[in-house]
mmCIF file of N, CA and C in Angstrom:
data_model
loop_
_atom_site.group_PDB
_atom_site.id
_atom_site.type_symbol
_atom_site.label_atom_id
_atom_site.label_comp_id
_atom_site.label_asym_id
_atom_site.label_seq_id
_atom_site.Cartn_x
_atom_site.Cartn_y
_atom_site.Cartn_z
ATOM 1 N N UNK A 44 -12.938 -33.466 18.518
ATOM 2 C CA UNK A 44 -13.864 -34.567 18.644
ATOM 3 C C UNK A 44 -14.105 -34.816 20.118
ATOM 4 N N UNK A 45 -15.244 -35.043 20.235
ATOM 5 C CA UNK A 45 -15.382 -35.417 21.775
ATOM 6 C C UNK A 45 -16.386 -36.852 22.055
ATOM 7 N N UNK A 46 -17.314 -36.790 22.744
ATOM 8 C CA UNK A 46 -17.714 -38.323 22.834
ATOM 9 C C UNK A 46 -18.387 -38.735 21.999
ATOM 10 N N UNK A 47 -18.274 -39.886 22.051
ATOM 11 C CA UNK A 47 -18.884 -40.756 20.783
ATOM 12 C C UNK A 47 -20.282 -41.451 21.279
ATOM 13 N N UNK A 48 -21.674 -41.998 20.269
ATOM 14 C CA UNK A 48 -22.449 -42.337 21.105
ATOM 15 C C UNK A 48 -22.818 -42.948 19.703
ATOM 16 N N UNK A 49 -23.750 -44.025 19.871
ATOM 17 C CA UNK A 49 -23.592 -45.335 18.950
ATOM 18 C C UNK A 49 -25.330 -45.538 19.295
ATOM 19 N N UNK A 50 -25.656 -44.956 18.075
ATOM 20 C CA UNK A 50 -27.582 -45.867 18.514
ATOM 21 C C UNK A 50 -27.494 -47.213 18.383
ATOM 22 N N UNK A 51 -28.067 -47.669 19.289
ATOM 23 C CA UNK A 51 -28.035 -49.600 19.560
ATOM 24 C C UNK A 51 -28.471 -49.937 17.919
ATOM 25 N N UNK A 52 -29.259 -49.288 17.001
ATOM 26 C CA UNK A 52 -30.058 -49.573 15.658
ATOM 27 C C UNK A 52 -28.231 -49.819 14.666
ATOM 28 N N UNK A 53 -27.629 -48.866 15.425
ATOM 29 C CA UNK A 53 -26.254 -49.106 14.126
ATOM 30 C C UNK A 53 -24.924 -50.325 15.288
ATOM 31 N N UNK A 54 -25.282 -50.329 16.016
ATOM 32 C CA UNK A 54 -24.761 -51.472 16.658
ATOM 33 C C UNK A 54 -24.798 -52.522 16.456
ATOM 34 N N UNK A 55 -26.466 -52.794 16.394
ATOM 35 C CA UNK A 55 -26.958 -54.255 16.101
ATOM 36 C C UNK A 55 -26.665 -54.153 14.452
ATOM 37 N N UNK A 56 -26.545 -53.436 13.569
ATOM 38 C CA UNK A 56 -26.037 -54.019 12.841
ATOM 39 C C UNK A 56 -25.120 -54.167 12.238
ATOM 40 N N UNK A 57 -23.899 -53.254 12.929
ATOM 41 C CA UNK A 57 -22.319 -53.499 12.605
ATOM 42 C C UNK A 57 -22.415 -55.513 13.510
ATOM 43 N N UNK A 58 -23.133 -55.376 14.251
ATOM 44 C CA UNK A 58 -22.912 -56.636 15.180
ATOM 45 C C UNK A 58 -23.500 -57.554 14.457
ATOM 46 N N UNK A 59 -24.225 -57.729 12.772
ATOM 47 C CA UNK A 59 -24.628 -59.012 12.236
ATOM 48 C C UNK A 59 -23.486 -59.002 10.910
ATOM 49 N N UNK A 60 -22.878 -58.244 10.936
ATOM 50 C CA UNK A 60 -21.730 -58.240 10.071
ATOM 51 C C UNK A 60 -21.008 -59.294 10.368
ATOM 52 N N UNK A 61 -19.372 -59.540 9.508
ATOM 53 C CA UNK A 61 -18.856 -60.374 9.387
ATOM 54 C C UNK A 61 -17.697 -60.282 10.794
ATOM 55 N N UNK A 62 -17.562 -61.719 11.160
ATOM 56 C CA UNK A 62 -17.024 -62.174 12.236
ATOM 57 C C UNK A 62 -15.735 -61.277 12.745
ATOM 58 N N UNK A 63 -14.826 -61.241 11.346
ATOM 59 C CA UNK A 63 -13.507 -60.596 11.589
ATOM 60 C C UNK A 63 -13.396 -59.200 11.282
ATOM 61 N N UNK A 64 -14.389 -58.433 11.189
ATOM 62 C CA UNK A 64 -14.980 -56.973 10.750
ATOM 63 C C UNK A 64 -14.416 -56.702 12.218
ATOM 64 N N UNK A 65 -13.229 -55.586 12.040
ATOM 65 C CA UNK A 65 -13.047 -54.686 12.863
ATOM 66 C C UNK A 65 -13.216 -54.150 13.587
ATOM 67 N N UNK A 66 -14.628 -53.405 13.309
ATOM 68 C CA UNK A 66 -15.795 -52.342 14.169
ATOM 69 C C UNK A 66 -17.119 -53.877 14.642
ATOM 70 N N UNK A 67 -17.027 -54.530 14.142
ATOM 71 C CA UNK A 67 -18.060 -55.608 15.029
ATOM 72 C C UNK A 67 -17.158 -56.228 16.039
ATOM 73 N N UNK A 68 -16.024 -56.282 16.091
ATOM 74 C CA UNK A 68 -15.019 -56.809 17.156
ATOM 75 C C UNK A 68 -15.445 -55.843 17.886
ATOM 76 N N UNK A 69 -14.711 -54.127 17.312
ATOM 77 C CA UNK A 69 -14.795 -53.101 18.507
ATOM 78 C C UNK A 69 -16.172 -52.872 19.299
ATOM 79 N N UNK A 70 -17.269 -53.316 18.354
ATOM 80 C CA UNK A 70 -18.773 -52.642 19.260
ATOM 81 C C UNK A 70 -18.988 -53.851 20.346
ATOM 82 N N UNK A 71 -18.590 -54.914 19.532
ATOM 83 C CA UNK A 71 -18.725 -56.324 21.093
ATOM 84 C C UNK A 71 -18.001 -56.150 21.841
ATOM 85 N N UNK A 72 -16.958 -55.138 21.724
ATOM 86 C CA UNK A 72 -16.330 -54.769 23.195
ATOM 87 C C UNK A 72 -16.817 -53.405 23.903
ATOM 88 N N UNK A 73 -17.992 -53.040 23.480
ATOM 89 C CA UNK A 73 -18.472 -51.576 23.810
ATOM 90 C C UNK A 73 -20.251 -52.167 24.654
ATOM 91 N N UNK A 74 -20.308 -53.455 23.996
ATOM 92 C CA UNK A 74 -21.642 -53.493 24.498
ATOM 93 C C UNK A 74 -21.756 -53.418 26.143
ATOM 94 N N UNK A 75 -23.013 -52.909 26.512
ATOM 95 C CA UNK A 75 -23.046 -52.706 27.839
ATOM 96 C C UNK A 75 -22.966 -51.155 28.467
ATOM 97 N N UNK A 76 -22.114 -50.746 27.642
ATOM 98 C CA UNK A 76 -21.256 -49.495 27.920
ATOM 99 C C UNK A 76 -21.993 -47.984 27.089
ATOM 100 N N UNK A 77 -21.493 -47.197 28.249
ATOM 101 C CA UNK A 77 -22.763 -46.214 27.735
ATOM 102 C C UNK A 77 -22.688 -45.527 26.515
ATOM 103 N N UNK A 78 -21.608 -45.792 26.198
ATOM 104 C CA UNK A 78 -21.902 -44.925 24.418
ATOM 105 C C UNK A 78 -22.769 -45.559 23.146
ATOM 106 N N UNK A 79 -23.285 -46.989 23.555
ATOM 107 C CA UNK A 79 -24.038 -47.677 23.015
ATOM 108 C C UNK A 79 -25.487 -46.963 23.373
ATOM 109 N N UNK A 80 -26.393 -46.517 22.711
ATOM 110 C CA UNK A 80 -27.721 -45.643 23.242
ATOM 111 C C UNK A 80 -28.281 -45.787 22.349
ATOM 112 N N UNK A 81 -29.806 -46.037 22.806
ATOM 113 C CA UNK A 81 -31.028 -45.733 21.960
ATOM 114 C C UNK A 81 -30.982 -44.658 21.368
ATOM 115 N N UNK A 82 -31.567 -44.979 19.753
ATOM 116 C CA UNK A 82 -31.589 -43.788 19.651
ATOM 117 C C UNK A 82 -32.645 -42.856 19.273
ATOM 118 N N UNK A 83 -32.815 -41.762 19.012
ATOM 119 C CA UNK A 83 -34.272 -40.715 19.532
ATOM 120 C C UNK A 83 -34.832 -41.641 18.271
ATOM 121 N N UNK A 84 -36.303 -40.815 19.063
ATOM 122 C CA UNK A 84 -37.740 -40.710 18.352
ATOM 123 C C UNK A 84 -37.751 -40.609 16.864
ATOM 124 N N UNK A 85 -37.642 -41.615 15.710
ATOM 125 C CA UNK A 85 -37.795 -41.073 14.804
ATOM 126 C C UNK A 85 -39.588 -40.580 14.453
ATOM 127 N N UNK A 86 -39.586 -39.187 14.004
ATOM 128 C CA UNK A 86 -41.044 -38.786 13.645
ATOM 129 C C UNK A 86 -41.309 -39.567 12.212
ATOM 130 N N UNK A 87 -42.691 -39.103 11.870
ATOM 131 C CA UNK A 87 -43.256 -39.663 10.977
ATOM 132 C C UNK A 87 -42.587 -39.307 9.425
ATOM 133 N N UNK A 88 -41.949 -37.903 9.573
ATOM 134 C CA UNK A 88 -41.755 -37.194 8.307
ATOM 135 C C UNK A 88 -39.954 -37.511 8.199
ATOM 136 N N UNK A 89 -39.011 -37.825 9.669
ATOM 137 C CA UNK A 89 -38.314 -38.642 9.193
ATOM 138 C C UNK A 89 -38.427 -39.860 8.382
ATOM 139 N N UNK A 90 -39.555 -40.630 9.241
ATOM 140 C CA UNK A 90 -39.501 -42.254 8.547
ATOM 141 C C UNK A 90 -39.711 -42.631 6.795
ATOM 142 N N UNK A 91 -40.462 -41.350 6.591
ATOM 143 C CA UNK A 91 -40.568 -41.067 5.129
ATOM 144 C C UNK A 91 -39.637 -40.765 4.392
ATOM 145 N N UNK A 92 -38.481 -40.605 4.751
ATOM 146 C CA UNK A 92 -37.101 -40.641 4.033
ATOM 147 C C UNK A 92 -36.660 -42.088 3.482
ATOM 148 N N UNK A 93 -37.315 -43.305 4.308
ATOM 149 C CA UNK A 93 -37.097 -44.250 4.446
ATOM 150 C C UNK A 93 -35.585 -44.678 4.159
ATOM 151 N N UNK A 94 -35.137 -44.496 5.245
ATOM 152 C CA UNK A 94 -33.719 -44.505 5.606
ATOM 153 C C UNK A 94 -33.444 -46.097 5.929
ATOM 154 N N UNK A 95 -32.147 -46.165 6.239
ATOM 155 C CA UNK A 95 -32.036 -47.699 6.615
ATOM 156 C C UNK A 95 -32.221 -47.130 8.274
ATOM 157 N N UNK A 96 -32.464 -48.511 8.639
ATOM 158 C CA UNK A 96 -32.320 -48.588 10.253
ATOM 159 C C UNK A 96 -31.702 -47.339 11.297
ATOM 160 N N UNK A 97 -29.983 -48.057 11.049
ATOM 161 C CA UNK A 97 -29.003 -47.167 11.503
ATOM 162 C C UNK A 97 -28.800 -45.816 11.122
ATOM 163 N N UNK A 98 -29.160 -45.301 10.052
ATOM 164 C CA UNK A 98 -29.533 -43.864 9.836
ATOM 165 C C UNK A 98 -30.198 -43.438 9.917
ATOM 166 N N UNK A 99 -31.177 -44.059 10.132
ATOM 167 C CA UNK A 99 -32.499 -42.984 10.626
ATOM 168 C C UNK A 99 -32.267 -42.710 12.381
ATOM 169 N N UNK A 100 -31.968 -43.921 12.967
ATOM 170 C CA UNK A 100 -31.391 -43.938 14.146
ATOM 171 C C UNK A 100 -30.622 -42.356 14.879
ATOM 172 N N UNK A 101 -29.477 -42.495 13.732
ATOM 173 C CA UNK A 101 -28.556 -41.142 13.982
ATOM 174 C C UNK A 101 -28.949 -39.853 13.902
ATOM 175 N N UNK A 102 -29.859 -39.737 12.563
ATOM 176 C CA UNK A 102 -30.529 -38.719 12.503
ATOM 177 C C UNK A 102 -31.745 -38.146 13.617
ATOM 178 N N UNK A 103 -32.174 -39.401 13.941
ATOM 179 C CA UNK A 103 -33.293 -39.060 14.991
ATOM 180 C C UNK A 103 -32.702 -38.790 15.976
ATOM 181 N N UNK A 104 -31.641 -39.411 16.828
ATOM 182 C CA UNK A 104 -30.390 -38.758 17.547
ATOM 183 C C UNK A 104 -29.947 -37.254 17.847
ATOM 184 N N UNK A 105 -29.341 -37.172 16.343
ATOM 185 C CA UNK A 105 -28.798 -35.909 16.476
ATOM 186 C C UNK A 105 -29.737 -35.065 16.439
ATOM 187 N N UNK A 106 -30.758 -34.895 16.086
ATOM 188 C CA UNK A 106 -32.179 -33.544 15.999
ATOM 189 C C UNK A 106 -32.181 -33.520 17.720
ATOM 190 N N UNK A 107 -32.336 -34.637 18.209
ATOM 191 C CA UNK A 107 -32.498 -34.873 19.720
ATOM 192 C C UNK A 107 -31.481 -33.965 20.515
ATOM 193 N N UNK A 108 -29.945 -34.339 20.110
ATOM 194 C CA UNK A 108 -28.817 -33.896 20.246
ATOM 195 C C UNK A 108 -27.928 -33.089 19.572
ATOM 196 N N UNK A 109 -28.645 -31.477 18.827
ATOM 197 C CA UNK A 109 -27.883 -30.919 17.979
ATOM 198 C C UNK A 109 -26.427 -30.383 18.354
ATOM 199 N N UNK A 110 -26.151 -30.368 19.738
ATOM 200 C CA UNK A 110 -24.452 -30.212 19.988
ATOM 201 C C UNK A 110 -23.544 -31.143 19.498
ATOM 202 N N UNK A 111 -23.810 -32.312 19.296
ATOM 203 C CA UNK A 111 -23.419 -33.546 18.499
ATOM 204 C C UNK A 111 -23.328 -33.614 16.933
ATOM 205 N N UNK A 112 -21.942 -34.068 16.201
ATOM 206 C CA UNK A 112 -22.398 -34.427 14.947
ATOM 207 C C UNK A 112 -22.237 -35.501 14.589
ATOM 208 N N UNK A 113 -23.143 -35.388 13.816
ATOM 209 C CA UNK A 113 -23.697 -37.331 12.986
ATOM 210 C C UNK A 113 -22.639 -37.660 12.363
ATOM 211 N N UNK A 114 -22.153 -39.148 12.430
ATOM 212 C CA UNK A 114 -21.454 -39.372 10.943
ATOM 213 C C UNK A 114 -22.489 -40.499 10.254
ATOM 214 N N UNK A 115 -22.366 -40.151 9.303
ATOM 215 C CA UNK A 115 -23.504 -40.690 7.984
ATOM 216 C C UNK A 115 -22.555 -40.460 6.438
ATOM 217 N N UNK A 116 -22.686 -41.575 6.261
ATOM 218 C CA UNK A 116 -21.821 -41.878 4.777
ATOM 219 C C UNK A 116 -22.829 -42.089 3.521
ATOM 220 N N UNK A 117 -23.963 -42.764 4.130
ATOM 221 C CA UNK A 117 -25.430 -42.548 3.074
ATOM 222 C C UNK A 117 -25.261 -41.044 2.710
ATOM 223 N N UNK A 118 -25.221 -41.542 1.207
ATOM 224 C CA UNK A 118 -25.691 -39.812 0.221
ATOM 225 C C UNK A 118 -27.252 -39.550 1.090
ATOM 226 N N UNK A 119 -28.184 -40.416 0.741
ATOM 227 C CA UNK A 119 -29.839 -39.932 1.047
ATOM 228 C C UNK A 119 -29.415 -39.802 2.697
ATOM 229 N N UNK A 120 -29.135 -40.369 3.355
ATOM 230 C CA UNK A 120 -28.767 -39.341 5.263
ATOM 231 C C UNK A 120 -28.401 -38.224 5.164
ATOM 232 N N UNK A 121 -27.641 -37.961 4.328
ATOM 233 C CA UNK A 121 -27.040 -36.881 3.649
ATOM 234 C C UNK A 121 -27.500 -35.822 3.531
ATOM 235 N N UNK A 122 -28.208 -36.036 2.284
ATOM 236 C CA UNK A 122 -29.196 -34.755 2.316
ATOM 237 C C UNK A 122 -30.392 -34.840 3.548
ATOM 238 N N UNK A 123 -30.957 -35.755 4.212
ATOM 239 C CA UNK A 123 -31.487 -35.722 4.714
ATOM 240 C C UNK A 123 -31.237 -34.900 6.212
ATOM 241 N N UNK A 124 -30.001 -34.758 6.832
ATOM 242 C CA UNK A 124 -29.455 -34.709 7.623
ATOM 243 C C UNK A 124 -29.111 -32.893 6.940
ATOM 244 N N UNK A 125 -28.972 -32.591 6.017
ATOM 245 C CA UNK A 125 -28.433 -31.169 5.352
ATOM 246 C C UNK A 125 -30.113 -30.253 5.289
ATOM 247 N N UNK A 126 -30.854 -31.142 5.395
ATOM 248 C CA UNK A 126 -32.677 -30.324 5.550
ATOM 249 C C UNK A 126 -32.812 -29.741 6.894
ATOM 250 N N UNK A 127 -32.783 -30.931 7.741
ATOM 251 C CA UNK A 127 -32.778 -30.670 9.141
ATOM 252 C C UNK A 127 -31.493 -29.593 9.912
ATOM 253 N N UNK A 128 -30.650 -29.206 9.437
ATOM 254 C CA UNK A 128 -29.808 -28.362 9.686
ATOM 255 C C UNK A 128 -28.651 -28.964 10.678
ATOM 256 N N UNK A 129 -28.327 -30.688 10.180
ATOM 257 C CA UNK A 129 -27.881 -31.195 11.266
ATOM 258 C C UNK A 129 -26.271 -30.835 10.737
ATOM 259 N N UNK A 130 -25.264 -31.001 11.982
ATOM 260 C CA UNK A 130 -23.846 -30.604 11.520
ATOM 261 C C UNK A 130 -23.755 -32.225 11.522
ATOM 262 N N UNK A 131 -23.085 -32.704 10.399
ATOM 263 C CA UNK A 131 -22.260 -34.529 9.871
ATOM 264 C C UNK A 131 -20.933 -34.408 9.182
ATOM 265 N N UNK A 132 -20.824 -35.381 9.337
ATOM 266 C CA UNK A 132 -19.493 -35.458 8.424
ATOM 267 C C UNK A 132 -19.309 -37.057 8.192
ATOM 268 N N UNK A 133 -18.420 -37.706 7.092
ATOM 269 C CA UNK A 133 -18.412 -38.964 6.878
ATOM 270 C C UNK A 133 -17.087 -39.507 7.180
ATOM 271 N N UNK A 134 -16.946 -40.546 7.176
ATOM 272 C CA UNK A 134 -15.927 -41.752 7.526
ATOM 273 C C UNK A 134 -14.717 -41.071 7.261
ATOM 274 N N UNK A 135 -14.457 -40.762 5.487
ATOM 275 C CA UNK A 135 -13.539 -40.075 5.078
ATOM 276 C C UNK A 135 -12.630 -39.386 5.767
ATOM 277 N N UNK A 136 -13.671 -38.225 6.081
ATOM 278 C CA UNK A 136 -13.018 -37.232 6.945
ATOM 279 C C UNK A 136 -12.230 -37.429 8.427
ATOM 280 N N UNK A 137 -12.813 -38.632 8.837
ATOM 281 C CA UNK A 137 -12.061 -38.751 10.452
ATOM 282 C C UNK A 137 -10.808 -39.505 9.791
ATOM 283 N N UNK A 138 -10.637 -40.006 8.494
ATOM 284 C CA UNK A 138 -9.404 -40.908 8.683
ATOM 285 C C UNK A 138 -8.296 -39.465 8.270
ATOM 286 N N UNK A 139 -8.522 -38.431 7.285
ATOM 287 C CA UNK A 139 -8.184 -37.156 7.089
ATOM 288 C C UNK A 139 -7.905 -36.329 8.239
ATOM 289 N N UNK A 140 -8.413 -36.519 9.503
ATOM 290 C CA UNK A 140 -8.298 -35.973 10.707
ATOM 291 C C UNK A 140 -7.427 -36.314 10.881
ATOM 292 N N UNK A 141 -7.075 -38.130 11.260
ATOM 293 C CA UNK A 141 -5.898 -39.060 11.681
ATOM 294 C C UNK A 141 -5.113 -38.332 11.002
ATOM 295 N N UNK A 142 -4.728 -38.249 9.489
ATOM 296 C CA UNK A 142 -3.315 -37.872 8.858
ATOM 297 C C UNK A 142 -3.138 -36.211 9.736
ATOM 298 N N UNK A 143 -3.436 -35.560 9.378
ATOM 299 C CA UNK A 143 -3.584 -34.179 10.006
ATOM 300 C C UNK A 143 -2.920 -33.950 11.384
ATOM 301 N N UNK A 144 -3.473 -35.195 11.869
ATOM 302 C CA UNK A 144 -3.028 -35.465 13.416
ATOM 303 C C UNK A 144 -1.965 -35.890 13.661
ATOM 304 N N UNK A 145 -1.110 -36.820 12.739
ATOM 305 C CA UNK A 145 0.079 -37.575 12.648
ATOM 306 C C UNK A 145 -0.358 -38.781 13.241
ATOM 307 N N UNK A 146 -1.414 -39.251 13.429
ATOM 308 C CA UNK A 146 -1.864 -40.913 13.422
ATOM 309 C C UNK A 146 -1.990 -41.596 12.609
ATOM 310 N N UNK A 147 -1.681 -41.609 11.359
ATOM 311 C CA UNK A 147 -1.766 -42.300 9.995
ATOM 312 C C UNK A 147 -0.808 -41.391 8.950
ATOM 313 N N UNK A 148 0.249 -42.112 8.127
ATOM 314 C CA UNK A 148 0.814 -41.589 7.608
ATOM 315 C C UNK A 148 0.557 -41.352 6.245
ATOM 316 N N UNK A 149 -0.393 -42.274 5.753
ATOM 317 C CA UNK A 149 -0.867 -42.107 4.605
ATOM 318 C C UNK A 149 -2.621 -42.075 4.607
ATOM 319 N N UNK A 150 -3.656 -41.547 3.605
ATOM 320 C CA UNK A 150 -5.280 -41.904 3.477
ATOM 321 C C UNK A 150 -4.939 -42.889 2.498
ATOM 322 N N UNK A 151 -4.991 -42.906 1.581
ATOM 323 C CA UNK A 151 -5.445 -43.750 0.342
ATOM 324 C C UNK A 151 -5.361 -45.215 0.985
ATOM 325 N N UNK A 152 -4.067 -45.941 1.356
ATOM 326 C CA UNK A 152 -4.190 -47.162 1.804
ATOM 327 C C UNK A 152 -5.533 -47.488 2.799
ATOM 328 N N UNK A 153 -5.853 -46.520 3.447
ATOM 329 C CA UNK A 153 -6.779 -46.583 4.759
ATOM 330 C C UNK A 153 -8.519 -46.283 3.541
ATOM 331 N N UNK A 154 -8.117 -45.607 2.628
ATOM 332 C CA UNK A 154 -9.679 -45.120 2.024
ATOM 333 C C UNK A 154 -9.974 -46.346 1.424
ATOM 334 N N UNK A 155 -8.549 -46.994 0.293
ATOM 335 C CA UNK A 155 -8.743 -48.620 -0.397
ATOM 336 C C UNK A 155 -9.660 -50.005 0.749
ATOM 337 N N UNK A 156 -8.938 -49.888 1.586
ATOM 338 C CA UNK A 156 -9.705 -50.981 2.724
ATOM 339 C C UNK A 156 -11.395 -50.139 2.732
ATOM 340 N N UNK A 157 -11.353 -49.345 3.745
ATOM 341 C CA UNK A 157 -12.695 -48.896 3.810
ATOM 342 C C UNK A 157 -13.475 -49.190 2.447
ATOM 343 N N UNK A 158 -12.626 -49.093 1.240
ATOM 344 C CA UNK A 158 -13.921 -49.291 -0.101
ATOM 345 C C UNK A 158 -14.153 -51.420 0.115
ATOM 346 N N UNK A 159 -12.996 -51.646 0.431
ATOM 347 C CA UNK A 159 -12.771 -53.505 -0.173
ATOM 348 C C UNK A 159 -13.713 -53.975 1.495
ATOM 349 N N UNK A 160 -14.125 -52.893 2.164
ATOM 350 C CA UNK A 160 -14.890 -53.460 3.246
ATOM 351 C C UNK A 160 -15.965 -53.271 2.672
ATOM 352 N N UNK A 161 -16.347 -52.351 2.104
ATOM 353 C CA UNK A 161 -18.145 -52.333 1.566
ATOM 354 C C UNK A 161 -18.575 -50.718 1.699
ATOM 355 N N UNK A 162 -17.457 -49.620 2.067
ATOM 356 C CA UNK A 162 -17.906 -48.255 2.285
ATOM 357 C C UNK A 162 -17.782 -47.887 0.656
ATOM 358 N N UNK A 163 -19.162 -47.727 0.435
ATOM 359 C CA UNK A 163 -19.046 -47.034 -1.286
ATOM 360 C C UNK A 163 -18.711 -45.487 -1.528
ATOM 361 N N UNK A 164 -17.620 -45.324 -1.722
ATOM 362 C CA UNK A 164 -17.342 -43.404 -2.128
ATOM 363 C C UNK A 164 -17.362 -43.593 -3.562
ATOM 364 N N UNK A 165 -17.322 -42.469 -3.865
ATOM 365 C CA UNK A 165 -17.449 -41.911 -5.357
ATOM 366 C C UNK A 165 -15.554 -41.755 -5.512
ATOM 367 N N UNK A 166 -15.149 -42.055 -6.367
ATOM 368 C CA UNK A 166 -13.247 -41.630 -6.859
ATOM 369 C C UNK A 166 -13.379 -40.336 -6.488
ATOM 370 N N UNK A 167 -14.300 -39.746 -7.199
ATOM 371 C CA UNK A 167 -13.905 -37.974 -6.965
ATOM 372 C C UNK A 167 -13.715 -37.882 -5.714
ATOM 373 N N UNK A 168 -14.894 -38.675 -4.697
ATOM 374 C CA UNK A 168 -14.889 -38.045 -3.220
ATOM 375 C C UNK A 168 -13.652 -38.359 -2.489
ATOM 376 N N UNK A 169 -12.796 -39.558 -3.069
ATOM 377 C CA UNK A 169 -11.703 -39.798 -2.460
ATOM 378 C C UNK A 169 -10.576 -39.015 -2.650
ATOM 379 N N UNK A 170 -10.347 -38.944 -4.067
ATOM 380 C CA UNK A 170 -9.671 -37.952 -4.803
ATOM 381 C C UNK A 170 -9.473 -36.510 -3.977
ATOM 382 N N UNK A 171 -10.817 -36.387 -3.867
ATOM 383 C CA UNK A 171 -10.998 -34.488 -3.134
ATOM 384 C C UNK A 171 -10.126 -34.740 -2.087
ATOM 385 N N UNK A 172 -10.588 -35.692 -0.753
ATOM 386 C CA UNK A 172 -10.225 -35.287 0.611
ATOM 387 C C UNK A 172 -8.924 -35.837 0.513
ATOM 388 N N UNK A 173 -8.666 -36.683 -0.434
ATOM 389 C CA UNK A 173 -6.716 -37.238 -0.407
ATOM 390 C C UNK A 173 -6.168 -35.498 -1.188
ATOM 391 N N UNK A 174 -6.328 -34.892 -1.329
ATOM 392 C CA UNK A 174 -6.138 -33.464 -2.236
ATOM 393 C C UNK A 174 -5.733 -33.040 -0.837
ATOM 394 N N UNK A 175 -7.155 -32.888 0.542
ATOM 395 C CA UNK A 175 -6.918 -31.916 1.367
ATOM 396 C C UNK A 175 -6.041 -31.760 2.171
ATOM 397 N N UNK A 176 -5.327 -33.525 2.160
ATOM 398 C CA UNK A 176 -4.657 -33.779 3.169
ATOM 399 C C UNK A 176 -3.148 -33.650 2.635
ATOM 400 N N UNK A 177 -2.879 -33.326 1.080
ATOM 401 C CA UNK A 177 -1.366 -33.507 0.173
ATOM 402 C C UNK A 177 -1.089 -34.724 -0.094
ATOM 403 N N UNK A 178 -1.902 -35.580 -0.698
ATOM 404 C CA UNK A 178 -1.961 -36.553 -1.416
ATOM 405 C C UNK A 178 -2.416 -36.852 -2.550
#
């Protein structure tokens, strides 16, 4: 993993989220700072995906920046992001990194929060990547 870069479109709205939200603490301590960035041009035949905000954001991003990969947890970014030939990966997977890494000793406790915060996975999808990691 290397640097991280945050379109202001998914900033501003981790930043109208709830007060004690984690990642709206962490981005109000990022504002200012350069990994917070506009993000690219969305074209016309993106906008027709009609994505939310912050994903269209990323996507328009990463086409901008294909050495970079997106994370996008939207199924429709998803495929949308799998047309364009963009490399992504989702939430899941970086907490699967952590275990891998020996920064987290368990996923499931860490996947349960992420769902009771509002990240919608499918069981199977949790199921799979708690599989990859020996859980």
């Amino acid at each position: 993993m290397g640097e991280i870069i945050i379109p202001s479109a998914v900033a501003d709205e981790v930043a109208a989220g709830a007060t004690e939200d984690p990642a709206r603490q962490w981005i109000a301590s990022q504002v200012g700072k350069a990994l917070i960035r506009e993000g690219g041009m969305a074209s016309e035949e993106l906008l027709a995906w009609d994505l939310g905000r912050g994903e269209t954001a990323v996507i328009a991003w990463a086409r901008e920046n294909p050495e970079h990969e997106a994370v996008l947890d939207d199924a429709a970014a998803r495929r949308c992001a799998g047309v364009y030939g963009l490399r992504f990966r989702g939430t899941l997977s970086f907490v699967a990194l952590a275990k891998k890494r020996g920064l987290v000793a368990e996923c499931r406790p860490i996947f349960a929060r992420l769902q009771a915060a509002g990240l919608f996975v499918t069981p199977a999808l949790v199921e799979q990547v708690a599989r990859t990691v020996g859980e």
